[in-house]
Short mmCIF file of C-alpha atoms in Angstrom, two decimals:
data_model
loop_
_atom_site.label_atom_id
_atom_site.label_comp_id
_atom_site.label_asym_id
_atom_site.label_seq_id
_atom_site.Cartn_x
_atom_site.Cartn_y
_atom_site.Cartn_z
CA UNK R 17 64.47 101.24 101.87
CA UNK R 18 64.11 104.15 99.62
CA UNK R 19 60.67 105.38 99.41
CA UNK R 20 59.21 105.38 95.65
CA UNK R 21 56.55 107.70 94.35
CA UNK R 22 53.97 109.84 95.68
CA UNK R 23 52.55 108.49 98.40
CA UNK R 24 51.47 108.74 102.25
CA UNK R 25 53.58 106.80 104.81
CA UNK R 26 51.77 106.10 108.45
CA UNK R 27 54.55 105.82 110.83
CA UNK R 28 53.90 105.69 115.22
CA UNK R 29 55.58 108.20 117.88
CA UNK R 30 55.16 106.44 121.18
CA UNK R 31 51.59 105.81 121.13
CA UNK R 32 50.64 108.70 118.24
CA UNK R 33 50.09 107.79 114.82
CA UNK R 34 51.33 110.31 112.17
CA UNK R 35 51.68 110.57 108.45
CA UNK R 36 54.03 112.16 106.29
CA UNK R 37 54.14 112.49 102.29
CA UNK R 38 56.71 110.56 100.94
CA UNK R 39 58.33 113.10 98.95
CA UNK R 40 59.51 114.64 102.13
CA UNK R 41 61.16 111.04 102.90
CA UNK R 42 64.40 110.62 101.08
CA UNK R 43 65.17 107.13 103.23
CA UNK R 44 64.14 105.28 105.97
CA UNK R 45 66.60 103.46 107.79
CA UNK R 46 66.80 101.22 110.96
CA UNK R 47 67.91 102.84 113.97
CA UNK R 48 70.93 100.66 114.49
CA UNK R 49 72.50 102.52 111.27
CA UNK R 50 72.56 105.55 113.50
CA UNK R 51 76.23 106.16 114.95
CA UNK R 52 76.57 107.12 118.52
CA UNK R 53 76.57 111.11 119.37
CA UNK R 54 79.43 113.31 119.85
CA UNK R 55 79.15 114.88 122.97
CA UNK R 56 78.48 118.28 121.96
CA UNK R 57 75.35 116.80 119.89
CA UNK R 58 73.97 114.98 123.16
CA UNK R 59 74.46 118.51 124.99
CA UNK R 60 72.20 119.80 122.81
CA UNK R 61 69.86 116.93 122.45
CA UNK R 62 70.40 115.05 118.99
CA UNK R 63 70.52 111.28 119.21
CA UNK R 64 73.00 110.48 116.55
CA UNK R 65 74.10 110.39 113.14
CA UNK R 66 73.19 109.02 110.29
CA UNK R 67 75.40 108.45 107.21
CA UNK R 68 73.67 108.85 103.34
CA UNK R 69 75.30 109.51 100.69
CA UNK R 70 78.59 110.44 101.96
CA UNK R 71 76.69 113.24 104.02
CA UNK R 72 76.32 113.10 107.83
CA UNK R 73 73.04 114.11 109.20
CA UNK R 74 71.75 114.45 112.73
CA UNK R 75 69.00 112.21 113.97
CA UNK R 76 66.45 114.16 116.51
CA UNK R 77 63.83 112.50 118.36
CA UNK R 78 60.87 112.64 116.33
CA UNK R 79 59.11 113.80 119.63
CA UNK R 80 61.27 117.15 118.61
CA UNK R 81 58.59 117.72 116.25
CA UNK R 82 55.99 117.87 118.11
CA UNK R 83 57.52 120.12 120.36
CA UNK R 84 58.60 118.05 123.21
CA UNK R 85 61.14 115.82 124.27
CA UNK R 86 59.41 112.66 125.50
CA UNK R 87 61.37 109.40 124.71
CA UNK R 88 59.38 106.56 122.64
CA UNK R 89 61.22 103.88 121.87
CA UNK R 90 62.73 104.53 118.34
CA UNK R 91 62.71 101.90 115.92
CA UNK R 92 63.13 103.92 111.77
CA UNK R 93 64.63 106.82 111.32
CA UNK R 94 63.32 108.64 108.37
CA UNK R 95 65.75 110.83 106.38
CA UNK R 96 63.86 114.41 105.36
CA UNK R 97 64.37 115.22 101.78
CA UNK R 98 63.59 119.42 102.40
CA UNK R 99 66.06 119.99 105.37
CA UNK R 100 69.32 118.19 105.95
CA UNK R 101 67.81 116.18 109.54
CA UNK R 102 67.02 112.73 109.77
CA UNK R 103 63.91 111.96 112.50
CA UNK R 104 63.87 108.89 114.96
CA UNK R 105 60.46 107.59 115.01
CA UNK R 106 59.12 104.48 116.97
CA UNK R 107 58.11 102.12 114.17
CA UNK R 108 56.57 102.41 110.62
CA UNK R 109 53.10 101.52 109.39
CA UNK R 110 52.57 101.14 105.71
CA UNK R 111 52.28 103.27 102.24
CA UNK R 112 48.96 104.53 101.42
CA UNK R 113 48.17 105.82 98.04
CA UNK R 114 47.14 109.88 98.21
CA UNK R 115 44.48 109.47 95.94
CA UNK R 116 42.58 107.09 98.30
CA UNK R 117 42.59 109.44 101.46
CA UNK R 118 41.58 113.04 101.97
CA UNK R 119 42.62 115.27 105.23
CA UNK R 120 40.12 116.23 107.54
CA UNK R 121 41.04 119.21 109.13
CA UNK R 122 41.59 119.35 112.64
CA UNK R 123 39.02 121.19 115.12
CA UNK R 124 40.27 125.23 114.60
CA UNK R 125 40.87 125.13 118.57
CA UNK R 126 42.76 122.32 118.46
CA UNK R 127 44.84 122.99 115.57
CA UNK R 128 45.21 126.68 117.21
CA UNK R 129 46.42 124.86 120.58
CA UNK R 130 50.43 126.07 121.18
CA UNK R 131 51.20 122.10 121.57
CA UNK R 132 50.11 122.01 117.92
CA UNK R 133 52.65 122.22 115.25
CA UNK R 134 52.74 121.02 111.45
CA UNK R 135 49.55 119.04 111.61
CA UNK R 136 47.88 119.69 108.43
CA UNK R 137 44.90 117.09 109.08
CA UNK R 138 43.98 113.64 109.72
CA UNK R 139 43.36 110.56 107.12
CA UNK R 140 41.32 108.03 107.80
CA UNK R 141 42.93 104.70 107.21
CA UNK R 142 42.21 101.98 109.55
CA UNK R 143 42.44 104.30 112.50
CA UNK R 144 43.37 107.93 111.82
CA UNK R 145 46.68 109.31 111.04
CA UNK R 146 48.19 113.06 111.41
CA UNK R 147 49.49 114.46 108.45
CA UNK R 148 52.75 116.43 109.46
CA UNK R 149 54.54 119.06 107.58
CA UNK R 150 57.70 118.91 108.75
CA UNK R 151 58.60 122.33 107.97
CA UNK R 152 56.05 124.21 109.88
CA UNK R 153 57.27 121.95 112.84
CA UNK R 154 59.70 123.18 115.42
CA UNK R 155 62.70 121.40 113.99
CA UNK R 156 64.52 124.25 112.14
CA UNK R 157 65.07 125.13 115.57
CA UNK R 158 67.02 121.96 115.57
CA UNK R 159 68.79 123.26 112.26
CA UNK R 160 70.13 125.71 113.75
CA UNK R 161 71.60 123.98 116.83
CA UNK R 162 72.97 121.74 113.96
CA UNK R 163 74.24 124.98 112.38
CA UNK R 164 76.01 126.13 115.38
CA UNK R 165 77.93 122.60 116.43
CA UNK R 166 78.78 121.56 112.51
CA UNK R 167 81.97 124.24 112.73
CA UNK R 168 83.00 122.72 116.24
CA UNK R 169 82.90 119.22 115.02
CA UNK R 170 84.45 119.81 111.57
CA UNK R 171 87.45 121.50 113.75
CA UNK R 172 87.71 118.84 116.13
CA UNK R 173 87.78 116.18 113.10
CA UNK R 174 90.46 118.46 111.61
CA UNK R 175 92.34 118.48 115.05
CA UNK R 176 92.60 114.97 115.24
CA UNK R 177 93.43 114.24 112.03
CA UNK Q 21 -11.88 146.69 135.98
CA UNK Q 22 -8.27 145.01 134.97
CA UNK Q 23 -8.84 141.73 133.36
CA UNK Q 24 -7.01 139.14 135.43
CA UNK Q 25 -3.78 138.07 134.80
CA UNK Q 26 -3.00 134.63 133.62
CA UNK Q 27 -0.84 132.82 135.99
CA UNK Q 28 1.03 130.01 133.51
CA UNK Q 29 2.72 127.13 134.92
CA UNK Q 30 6.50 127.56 134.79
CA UNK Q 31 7.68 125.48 131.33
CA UNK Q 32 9.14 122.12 131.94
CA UNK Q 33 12.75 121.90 130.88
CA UNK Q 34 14.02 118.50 128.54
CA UNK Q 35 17.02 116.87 130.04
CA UNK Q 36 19.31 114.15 128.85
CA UNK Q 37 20.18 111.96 131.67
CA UNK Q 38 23.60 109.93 131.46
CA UNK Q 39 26.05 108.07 133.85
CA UNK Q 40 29.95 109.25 133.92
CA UNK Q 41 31.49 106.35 135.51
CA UNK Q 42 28.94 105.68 138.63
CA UNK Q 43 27.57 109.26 139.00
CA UNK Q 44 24.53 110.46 137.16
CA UNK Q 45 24.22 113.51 135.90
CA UNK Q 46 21.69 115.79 133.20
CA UNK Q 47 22.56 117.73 130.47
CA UNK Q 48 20.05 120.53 129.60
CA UNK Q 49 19.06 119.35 126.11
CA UNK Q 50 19.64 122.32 124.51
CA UNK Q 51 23.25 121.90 124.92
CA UNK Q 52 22.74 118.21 123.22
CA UNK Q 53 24.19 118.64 119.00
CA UNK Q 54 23.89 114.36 119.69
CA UNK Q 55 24.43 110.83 121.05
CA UNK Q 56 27.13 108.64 119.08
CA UNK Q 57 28.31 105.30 120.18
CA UNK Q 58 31.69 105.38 121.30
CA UNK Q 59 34.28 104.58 118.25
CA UNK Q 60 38.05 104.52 118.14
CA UNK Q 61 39.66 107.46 119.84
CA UNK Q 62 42.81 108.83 118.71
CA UNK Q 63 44.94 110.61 120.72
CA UNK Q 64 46.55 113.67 119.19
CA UNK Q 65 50.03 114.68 120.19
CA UNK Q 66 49.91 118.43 122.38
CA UNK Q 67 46.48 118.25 123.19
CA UNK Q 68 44.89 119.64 126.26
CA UNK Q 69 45.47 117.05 129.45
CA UNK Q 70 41.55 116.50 129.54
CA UNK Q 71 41.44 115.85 126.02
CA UNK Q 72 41.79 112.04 125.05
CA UNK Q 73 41.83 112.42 121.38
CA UNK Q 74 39.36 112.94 118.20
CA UNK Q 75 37.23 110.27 117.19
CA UNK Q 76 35.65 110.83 113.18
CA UNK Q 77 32.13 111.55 113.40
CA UNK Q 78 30.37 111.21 110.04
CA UNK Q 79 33.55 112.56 108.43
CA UNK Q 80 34.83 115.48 110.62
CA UNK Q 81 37.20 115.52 113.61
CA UNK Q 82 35.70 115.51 117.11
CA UNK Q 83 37.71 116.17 119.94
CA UNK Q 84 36.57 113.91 122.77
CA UNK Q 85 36.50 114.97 126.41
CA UNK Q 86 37.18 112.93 129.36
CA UNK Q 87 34.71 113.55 131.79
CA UNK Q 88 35.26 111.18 134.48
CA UNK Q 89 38.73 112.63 135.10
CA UNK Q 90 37.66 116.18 134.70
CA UNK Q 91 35.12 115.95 137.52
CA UNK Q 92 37.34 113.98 139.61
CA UNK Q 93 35.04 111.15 139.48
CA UNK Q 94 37.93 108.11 138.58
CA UNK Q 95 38.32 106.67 135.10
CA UNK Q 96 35.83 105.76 132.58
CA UNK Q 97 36.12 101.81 132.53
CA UNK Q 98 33.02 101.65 130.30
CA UNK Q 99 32.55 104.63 128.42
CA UNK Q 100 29.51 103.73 125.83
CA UNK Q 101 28.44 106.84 124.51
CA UNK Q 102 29.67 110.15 123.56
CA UNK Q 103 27.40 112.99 124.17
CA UNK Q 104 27.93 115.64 121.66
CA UNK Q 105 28.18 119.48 123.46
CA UNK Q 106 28.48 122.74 121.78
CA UNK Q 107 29.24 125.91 123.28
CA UNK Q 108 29.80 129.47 122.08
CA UNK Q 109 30.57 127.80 118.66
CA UNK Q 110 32.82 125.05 119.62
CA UNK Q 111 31.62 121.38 119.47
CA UNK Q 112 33.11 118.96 121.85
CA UNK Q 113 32.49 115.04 122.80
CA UNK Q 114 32.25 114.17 126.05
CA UNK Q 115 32.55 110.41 127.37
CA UNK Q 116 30.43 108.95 128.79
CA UNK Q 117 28.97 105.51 130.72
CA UNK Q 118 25.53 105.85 128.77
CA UNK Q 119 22.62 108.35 127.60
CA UNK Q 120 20.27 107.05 129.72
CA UNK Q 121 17.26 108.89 129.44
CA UNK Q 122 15.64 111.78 128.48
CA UNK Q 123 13.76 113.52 130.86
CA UNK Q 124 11.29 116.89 131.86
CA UNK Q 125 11.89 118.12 134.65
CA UNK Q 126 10.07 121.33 135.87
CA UNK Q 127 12.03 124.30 137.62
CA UNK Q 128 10.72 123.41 141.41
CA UNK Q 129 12.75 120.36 141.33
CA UNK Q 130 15.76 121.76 140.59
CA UNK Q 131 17.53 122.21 143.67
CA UNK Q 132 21.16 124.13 144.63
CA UNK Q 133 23.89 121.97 143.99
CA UNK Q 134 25.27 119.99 147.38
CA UNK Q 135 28.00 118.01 145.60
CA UNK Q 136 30.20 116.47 148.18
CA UNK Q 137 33.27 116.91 145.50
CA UNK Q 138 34.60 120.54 145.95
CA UNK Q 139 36.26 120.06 142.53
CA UNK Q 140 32.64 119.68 141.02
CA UNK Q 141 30.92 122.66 142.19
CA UNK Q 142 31.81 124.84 139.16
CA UNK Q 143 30.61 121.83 136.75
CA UNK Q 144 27.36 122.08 138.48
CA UNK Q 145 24.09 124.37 137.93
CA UNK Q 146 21.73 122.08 140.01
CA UNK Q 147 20.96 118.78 141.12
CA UNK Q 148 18.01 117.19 141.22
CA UNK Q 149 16.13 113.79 142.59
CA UNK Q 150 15.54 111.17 140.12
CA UNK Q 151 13.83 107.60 141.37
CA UNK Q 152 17.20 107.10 144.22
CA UNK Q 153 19.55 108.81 141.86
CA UNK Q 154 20.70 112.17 143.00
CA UNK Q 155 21.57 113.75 139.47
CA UNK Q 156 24.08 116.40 138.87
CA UNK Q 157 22.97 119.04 136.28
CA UNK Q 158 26.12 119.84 134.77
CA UNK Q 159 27.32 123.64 132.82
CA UNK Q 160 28.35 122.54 129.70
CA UNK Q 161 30.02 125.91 129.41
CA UNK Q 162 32.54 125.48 132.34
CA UNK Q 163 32.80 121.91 131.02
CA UNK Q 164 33.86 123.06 127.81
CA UNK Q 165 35.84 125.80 128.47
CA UNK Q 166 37.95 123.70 131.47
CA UNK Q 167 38.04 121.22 129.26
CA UNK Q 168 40.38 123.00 126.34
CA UNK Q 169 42.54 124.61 128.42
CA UNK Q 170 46.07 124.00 128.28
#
């Protein structure tokens, strides 16, 4: 589906539940639309691809953002609008309308904690949800594996070709 | 002639009494920001091992401690009540069975703590003799300070 206006989206990580504005969501897509990895990409830890508009973009584990590698199972994979990645997430939850919800901010120790990246606050929605910038998370780190395997791959495609 | 001195009783100290799984144990009340009925806890992703998540309390973020497992003492099956701690500015909830009581206790019967668990020494000031209950009088300092670290 492609997400429509300005909105929060509650999606689950295992058993974590996260939100993320919607205008960092360009798509969210079922995991089976992800394509298998090369083997390069598994070396350095992406799960897949996924294909939108004509433009391949690796999938990480959405537990890459929170600075770990544990494996949920992965259900959506939501396409980032800001950086060319696509995250695998476990399921999603629903849309909830900014206006209706404000972030509380974390505890300062917690939010200081070195486990704690891109969590801007929590909303209160049936349960509370952690609102994640996904740019102050660790996955440009990701980017830049990305950076450094997209000329290996683009040769090998040329090779075979 | 000196005019005698006044001997004074030493003061009684307050003390919230609470169960952590079986175990009882005080909380000098001092220490004590509040009681709040346990609500839903959400665990948040890269938090401290002893941490079990942040429950809202009256519209802020409480982290929420679990006791039981950091004094060794098995899992908290029926946790009822959080018992809200501060310490050197930093406000924590730790589980708990129930607030019990609330009790004075004067300084003679506080006595050195004996606790069979070596791991809960250092959560311990004193104990103390309650009815049949022998009741741990726990540092919320070292409580809150093991408690956050990494």
């Amino acid at each position: 589906m492609t997400i429509p206006g300005d909105a929060l989206l509650t999606f689950w990580l295992g058993r974590f539940t996260l939100a993320s504005s919607v205008e960092s969501i360009a798509h969210v897509l079922p995991i089976e639309s992800m394509s298998s990895p090369t083997e390069d990409m598994e070396a350095f830890g992406f799960l897949g691809t996924v294909e939108v508009q004509d433009e391949m973009l690796p999938v990480v584990n959405g537990y890459a953002a929170l600075g770990n590698l544990a494996e949920p199972d992965l259900g959506s994979v939501l396409v980032l609008r800001q950086m060319p990645l696509a995250v695998a997430v476990t399921r999603i939850g629903e849309l909830l309308a900014r206006e209706t919800v404000t972030p509380q901010p974390l505890p300062p120790w917690l939010a200081q904690h070195t486990g704690i990246w891109g969590i801007e606050g929590a909303i209160e929605a049936q349960g509370l949800w952690f609102l994640l910038s996904w740019q102050r998370t660790p996955l440009s780190n990701w980017l830049q594996a990305w950076q450094a395997i997209m000329p290996k791959r683009l040769s090998s495609i040329r090779s075979r070709s | 002639m000196s005019e005698p001195t006044e001997i004074r009783p030493a003061p009684e100290q307050h003390f919230l009494l609470l169960t952590i799984a079986e175990e009882w144990y005080a909380i000098a009340l001092d220490q004590v920001r509040g009681v709040v009925t346990t609500g839903q806890i959400t665990p948040v992703p890269g938090a401290p091992s002893h941490i079990i998540g942040v429950q809202n309390l009256q519209g802020r973020l409480l982290a929420i401690l679990d006791t039981a497992s950091l004094l060794q003492i098995g899992s908290q099956q029926q946790a009822g009540h959080i018992v809200v701690v501060s310490h050197d500015h930093l406000e924590l909830g730790c589980l708990v069975r129930r607030a019990e009581d609330i009790v004075n206790i004067g300084p003679d019967a506080l006595e050195e703590p004996l606790s069979t668990i070596e791991a809960q020494r250092r959560f311990l000031t004193a104990q103390l003799r309650l009815d049949s209950h022998l009741v741990g009088v726990l540092d919320v300092g070292a409580l809150v300070e093991e408690g956050i670290r990494v």
